[in-house]
GROMACS .gro file of N, CA and C in nm:
model
  270
    1UNK      N    1  -0.754   0.194  -0.943
    1UNK     CA    2  -0.707   0.255  -0.821
    1UNK      C    3  -0.692   0.405  -0.845
    2UNK      N    4  -0.740   0.484  -0.756
    2UNK     CA    5  -0.738   0.629  -0.770
    2UNK      C    6  -0.598   0.687  -0.749
    3UNK      N    7  -0.564   0.788  -0.826
    3UNK     CA    8  -0.435   0.854  -0.810
    3UNK      C    9  -0.434   0.946  -0.689
    4UNK      N   10  -0.542   0.954  -0.612
    4UNK     CA   11  -0.541   1.039  -0.493
    4UNK      C   12  -0.463   0.974  -0.380
    5UNK      N   13  -0.431   0.847  -0.393
    5UNK     CA   14  -0.349   0.780  -0.292
    5UNK      C   15  -0.203   0.819  -0.312
    6UNK      N   16  -0.124   0.817  -0.204
    6UNK     CA   17   0.019   0.844  -0.219
    6UNK      C   18   0.084   0.740  -0.311
    7UNK      N   19   0.187   0.784  -0.382
    7UNK     CA   20   0.264   0.697  -0.471
    7UNK      C   21   0.401   0.675  -0.409
    8UNK      N   22   0.449   0.551  -0.415
    8UNK     CA   23   0.582   0.518  -0.364
    8UNK      C   24   0.669   0.473  -0.481
    9UNK      N   25   0.780   0.542  -0.502
    9UNK     CA   26   0.878   0.508  -0.604
    9UNK      C   27   1.003   0.455  -0.537
   10UNK      N   28   1.086   0.389  -0.617
   10UNK     CA   29   1.210   0.329  -0.567
   10UNK      C   30   1.177   0.238  -0.448
   11UNK      N   31   1.068   0.164  -0.463
   11UNK     CA   32   1.013   0.088  -0.352
   11UNK      C   33   1.066  -0.056  -0.347
   12UNK      N   34   1.052  -0.114  -0.229
   12UNK     CA   35   1.077  -0.256  -0.208
   12UNK      C   36   0.997  -0.299  -0.085
   13UNK      N   37   0.973  -0.427  -0.077
   13UNK     CA   38   0.908  -0.486   0.040
   13UNK      C   39   1.019  -0.544   0.125
   14UNK      N   40   1.026  -0.501   0.250
   14UNK     CA   41   1.134  -0.542   0.338
   14UNK      C   42   1.077  -0.594   0.470
   15UNK      N   43   1.161  -0.663   0.545
   15UNK     CA   44   1.121  -0.712   0.677
   15UNK      C   45   1.112  -0.598   0.776
   16UNK      N   46   1.017  -0.608   0.866
   16UNK     CA   47   0.997  -0.508   0.970
   16UNK      C   48   1.122  -0.501   1.058
   17UNK      N   49   1.153  -0.382   1.103
   17UNK     CA   50   1.277  -0.362   1.179
   17UNK      C   51   1.262  -0.386   1.328
   18UNK      N   52   1.144  -0.424   1.378
   18UNK     CA   53   1.129  -0.443   1.523
   18UNK      C   54   1.209  -0.561   1.576
   19UNK      N   55   1.262  -0.644   1.487
   19UNK     CA   56   1.345  -0.755   1.532
   19UNK      C   57   1.473  -0.707   1.597
   20UNK      N   58   1.514  -0.583   1.571
   20UNK     CA   59   1.632  -0.528   1.636
   20UNK      C   60   1.607  -0.517   1.786
   21UNK      N   61   1.485  -0.477   1.823
   21UNK     CA   62   1.450  -0.469   1.965
   21UNK      C   63   1.428  -0.606   2.025
   22UNK      N   64   1.385  -0.701   1.942
   22UNK     CA   65   1.360  -0.837   1.989
   22UNK      C   66   1.419  -0.935   1.889
   23UNK      N   67   1.547  -0.968   1.905
   23UNK     CA   68   1.613  -1.054   1.807
   23UNK      C   69   1.563  -1.199   1.809
   24UNK      N   70   1.473  -1.232   1.899
   24UNK     CA   71   1.424  -1.369   1.910
   24UNK      C   72   1.301  -1.395   1.824
   25UNK      N   73   1.254  -1.293   1.752
   25UNK     CA   74   1.141  -1.311   1.660
   25UNK      C   75   1.193  -1.388   1.539
   26UNK      N   76   1.130  -1.499   1.510
   26UNK     CA   77   1.170  -1.580   1.395
   26UNK      C   78   1.147  -1.501   1.266
   27UNK      N   79   1.234  -1.517   1.167
   27UNK     CA   80   1.218  -1.441   1.041
   27UNK      C   81   1.079  -1.457   0.979
   28UNK      N   82   1.024  -1.577   0.984
   28UNK     CA   83   0.892  -1.598   0.922
   28UNK      C   84   0.779  -1.534   1.001
   29UNK      N   85   0.806  -1.491   1.124
   29UNK     CA   86   0.704  -1.425   1.206
   29UNK      C   87   0.710  -1.272   1.193
   30UNK      N   88   0.810  -1.223   1.125
   30UNK     CA   89   0.823  -1.077   1.107
   30UNK      C   90   0.728  -1.030   0.998
   31UNK      N   91   0.675  -0.911   1.018
   31UNK     CA   92   0.588  -0.852   0.917
   31UNK      C   93   0.672  -0.793   0.804
   32UNK      N   94   0.610  -0.781   0.688
   32UNK     CA   95   0.673  -0.713   0.575
   32UNK      C   96   0.616  -0.573   0.566
   33UNK      N   97   0.702  -0.478   0.532
   33UNK     CA   98   0.660  -0.339   0.517
   33UNK      C   99   0.705  -0.287   0.381
   34UNK      N  100   0.640  -0.182   0.335
   34UNK     CA  101   0.678  -0.115   0.211
   34UNK      C  102   0.771   0.000   0.247
   35UNK      N  103   0.881   0.012   0.174
   35UNK     CA  104   0.969   0.126   0.193
   35UNK      C  105   0.997   0.188   0.057
   36UNK      N  106   1.022   0.317   0.058
   36UNK     CA  107   1.054   0.387  -0.065
   36UNK      C  108   1.034   0.536  -0.049
   37UNK      N  109   1.030   0.606  -0.160
   37UNK     CA  110   1.015   0.752  -0.161
   37UNK      C  111   0.871   0.786  -0.201
   38UNK      N  112   0.804   0.857  -0.113
   38UNK     CA  113   0.661   0.882  -0.130
   38UNK      C  114   0.635   1.022  -0.187
   39UNK      N  115   0.532   1.030  -0.270
   39UNK     CA  116   0.481   1.159  -0.318
   39UNK      C  117   0.330   1.161  -0.297
   40UNK      N  118   0.274   1.280  -0.293
   40UNK     CA  119   0.129   1.297  -0.277
   40UNK      C  120   0.077   1.242  -0.144
   41UNK      N  121   0.159   1.254  -0.038
   41UNK     CA  122   0.119   1.207   0.095
   41UNK      C  123   0.088   1.328   0.181
   42UNK      N  124  -0.025   1.327   0.253
   42UNK     CA  125  -0.062   1.445   0.331
   42UNK      C  126   0.030   1.475   0.450
   43UNK      N  127   0.108   1.376   0.495
   43UNK     CA  128   0.193   1.397   0.613
   43UNK      C  129   0.341   1.413   0.583
   44UNK      N  130   0.383   1.386   0.460
   44UNK     CA  131   0.525   1.388   0.427
   44UNK      C  132   0.551   1.475   0.304
   45UNK      N  133   0.668   1.538   0.302
   45UNK     CA  134   0.709   1.612   0.183
   45UNK      C  135   0.734   1.513   0.070
   46UNK      N  136   0.713   1.558  -0.053
   46UNK     CA  137   0.739   1.471  -0.168
   46UNK      C  138   0.883   1.421  -0.166
   47UNK      N  139   0.898   1.295  -0.202
   47UNK     CA  140   1.025   1.223  -0.208
   47UNK      C  141   1.084   1.191  -0.071
   48UNK      N  142   1.004   1.203   0.035
   48UNK     CA  143   1.049   1.158   0.167
   48UNK      C  144   1.057   1.007   0.168
   49UNK      N  145   1.156   0.953   0.238
   49UNK     CA  146   1.168   0.808   0.253
   49UNK      C  147   1.073   0.763   0.364
   50UNK      N  148   0.994   0.658   0.338
   50UNK     CA  149   0.901   0.608   0.438
   50UNK      C  150   0.917   0.458   0.456
   51UNK      N  151   0.874   0.412   0.572
   51UNK     CA  152   0.850   0.271   0.603
   51UNK      C  153   0.705   0.265   0.649
   52UNK      N  154   0.624   0.181   0.589
   52UNK     CA  155   0.483   0.173   0.624
   52UNK      C  156   0.461   0.079   0.742
   53UNK      N  157   0.338   0.072   0.787
   53UNK     CA  158   0.300  -0.034   0.880
   53UNK      C  159   0.297  -0.165   0.800
   54UNK      N  160   0.268  -0.274   0.866
   54UNK     CA  161   0.272  -0.406   0.800
   54UNK      C  162   0.181  -0.410   0.677
   55UNK      N  163   0.234  -0.472   0.573
   55UNK     CA  164   0.158  -0.488   0.448
   55UNK      C  165   0.060  -0.603   0.464
   56UNK      N  166  -0.067  -0.579   0.428
   56UNK     CA  167  -0.169  -0.684   0.434
   56UNK      C  168  -0.216  -0.728   0.296
   57UNK      N  169  -0.189  -0.645   0.194
   57UNK     CA  170  -0.227  -0.683   0.057
   57UNK      C  171  -0.130  -0.618  -0.041
   58UNK      N  172  -0.082  -0.698  -0.134
   58UNK     CA  173   0.002  -0.649  -0.243
   58UNK      C  174  -0.065  -0.692  -0.373
   59UNK      N  175  -0.088  -0.597  -0.462
   59UNK     CA  176  -0.144  -0.628  -0.593
   59UNK      C  177  -0.051  -0.570  -0.698
   60UNK      N  178   0.039  -0.654  -0.751
   60UNK     CA  179   0.135  -0.606  -0.850
   60UNK      C  180   0.071  -0.579  -0.985
   61UNK      N  181  -0.037  -0.649  -1.016
   61UNK     CA  182  -0.106  -0.626  -1.143
   61UNK      C  183  -0.169  -0.487  -1.146
   62UNK      N  184  -0.238  -0.450  -1.038
   62UNK     CA  185  -0.301  -0.319  -1.031
   62UNK      C  186  -0.212  -0.214  -0.964
   63UNK      N  187  -0.095  -0.257  -0.918
   63UNK     CA  188   0.008  -0.168  -0.862
   63UNK      C  189  -0.037  -0.092  -0.739
   64UNK      N  190  -0.079  -0.166  -0.635
   64UNK     CA  191  -0.107  -0.100  -0.509
   64UNK      C  192  -0.074  -0.193  -0.391
   65UNK      N  193  -0.057  -0.131  -0.275
   65UNK     CA  194  -0.032  -0.201  -0.149
   65UNK      C  195  -0.126  -0.143  -0.046
   66UNK      N  196  -0.181  -0.230   0.040
   66UNK     CA  197  -0.261  -0.187   0.154
   66UNK      C  198  -0.190  -0.229   0.281
   67UNK      N  199  -0.200  -0.145   0.384
   67UNK     CA  200  -0.131  -0.173   0.510
   67UNK      C  201  -0.230  -0.203   0.622
   68UNK      N  202  -0.177  -0.256   0.732
   68UNK     CA  203  -0.262  -0.293   0.845
   68UNK      C  204  -0.330  -0.171   0.909
   69UNK      N  205  -0.276  -0.053   0.889
   69UNK     CA  206  -0.338   0.068   0.945
   69UNK      C  207  -0.438   0.130   0.849
   70UNK      N  208  -0.464   0.063   0.736
   70UNK     CA  209  -0.567   0.108   0.643
   70UNK      C  210  -0.521   0.199   0.532
   71UNK      N  211  -0.392   0.223   0.522
   71UNK     CA  212  -0.340   0.308   0.414
   71UNK      C  213  -0.330   0.229   0.284
   72UNK      N  214  -0.349   0.299   0.174
   72UNK     CA  215  -0.329   0.243   0.041
   72UNK      C  216  -0.224   0.327  -0.029
   73UNK      N  217  -0.129   0.259  -0.092
   73UNK     CA  218  -0.021   0.324  -0.165
   73UNK      C  219  -0.018   0.273  -0.308
   74UNK      N  220  -0.002   0.364  -0.402
   74UNK     CA  221   0.019   0.329  -0.542
   74UNK      C  222   0.166   0.295  -0.558
   75UNK      N  223   0.195   0.185  -0.628
   75UNK     CA  224   0.333   0.147  -0.652
   75UNK      C  225   0.381   0.210  -0.783
   76UNK      N  226   0.482   0.295  -0.771
   76UNK     CA  227   0.545   0.353  -0.889
   76UNK      C  228   0.655   0.258  -0.935
   77UNK      N  229   0.770   0.312  -0.968
   77UNK     CA  230   0.883   0.231  -1.012
   77UNK      C  231   0.951   0.165  -0.891
   78UNK      N  232   0.978   0.036  -0.900
   78UNK     CA  233   1.046  -0.032  -0.789
   78UNK      C  234   1.194   0.004  -0.784
   79UNK      N  235   1.257  -0.024  -0.673
   79UNK     CA  236   1.401  -0.012  -0.660
   79UNK      C  237   1.464  -0.103  -0.766
   80UNK      N  238   1.557  -0.053  -0.847
   80UNK     CA  239   1.613  -0.136  -0.954
   80UNK      C  240   1.673  -0.268  -0.907
   81UNK      N  241   1.745  -0.267  -0.796
   81UNK     CA  242   1.805  -0.391  -0.746
   81UNK      C  243   1.697  -0.489  -0.700
   82UNK      N  244   1.591  -0.437  -0.640
   82UNK     CA  245   1.479  -0.521  -0.595
   82UNK      C  246   1.409  -0.581  -0.716
   83UNK      N  247   1.387  -0.499  -0.819
   83UNK     CA  248   1.320  -0.546  -0.940
   83UNK      C  249   1.402  -0.655  -1.008
   84UNK      N  250   1.533  -0.638  -1.009
   84UNK     CA  251   1.618  -0.739  -1.071
   84UNK      C  252   1.616  -0.869  -0.990
   85UNK      N  253   1.623  -0.858  -0.859
   85UNK     CA  254   1.623  -0.976  -0.773
   85UNK      C  255   1.493  -1.054  -0.781
   86UNK      N  256   1.382  -0.983  -0.802
   86UNK     CA  257   1.251  -1.047  -0.806
   86UNK      C  258   1.185  -1.030  -0.942
   87UNK      N  259   1.264  -1.032  -1.048
   87UNK     CA  260   1.214  -1.005  -1.182
   87UNK      C  261   1.102  -1.100  -1.227
   88UNK      N  262   1.098  -1.219  -1.174
   88UNK     CA  263   0.992  -1.313  -1.214
   88UNK      C  264   0.854  -1.269  -1.163
   89UNK      N  265   0.850  -1.173  -1.070
   89UNK     CA  266   0.723  -1.127  -1.015
   89UNK      C  267   0.671  -1.002  -1.086
   90UNK      N  268   0.753  -0.943  -1.172
   90UNK     CA  269   0.712  -0.818  -1.237
   90UNK      C  270   0.676  -0.841  -1.382
   0.00000   0.00000   0.00000
């Protein structure tokens, strides 16, 4: 994976927040998004906190995420609490 893609540090995969507008969306029907602090992004200052569009591919071995809008993000260091909670996946 090329380093020209933005990198997200202190990241975690979280549920999409649109359920606040529609609380009747079942949890399993909600999309997952990547959140964290981004660097090397053309639209955001380094270390800006972002929430991506829905995640369509996660590759922890090669450390990247792809979103439904076609963006690719390099995964840097995960959020420590997230890494501890999901340590069997890292």
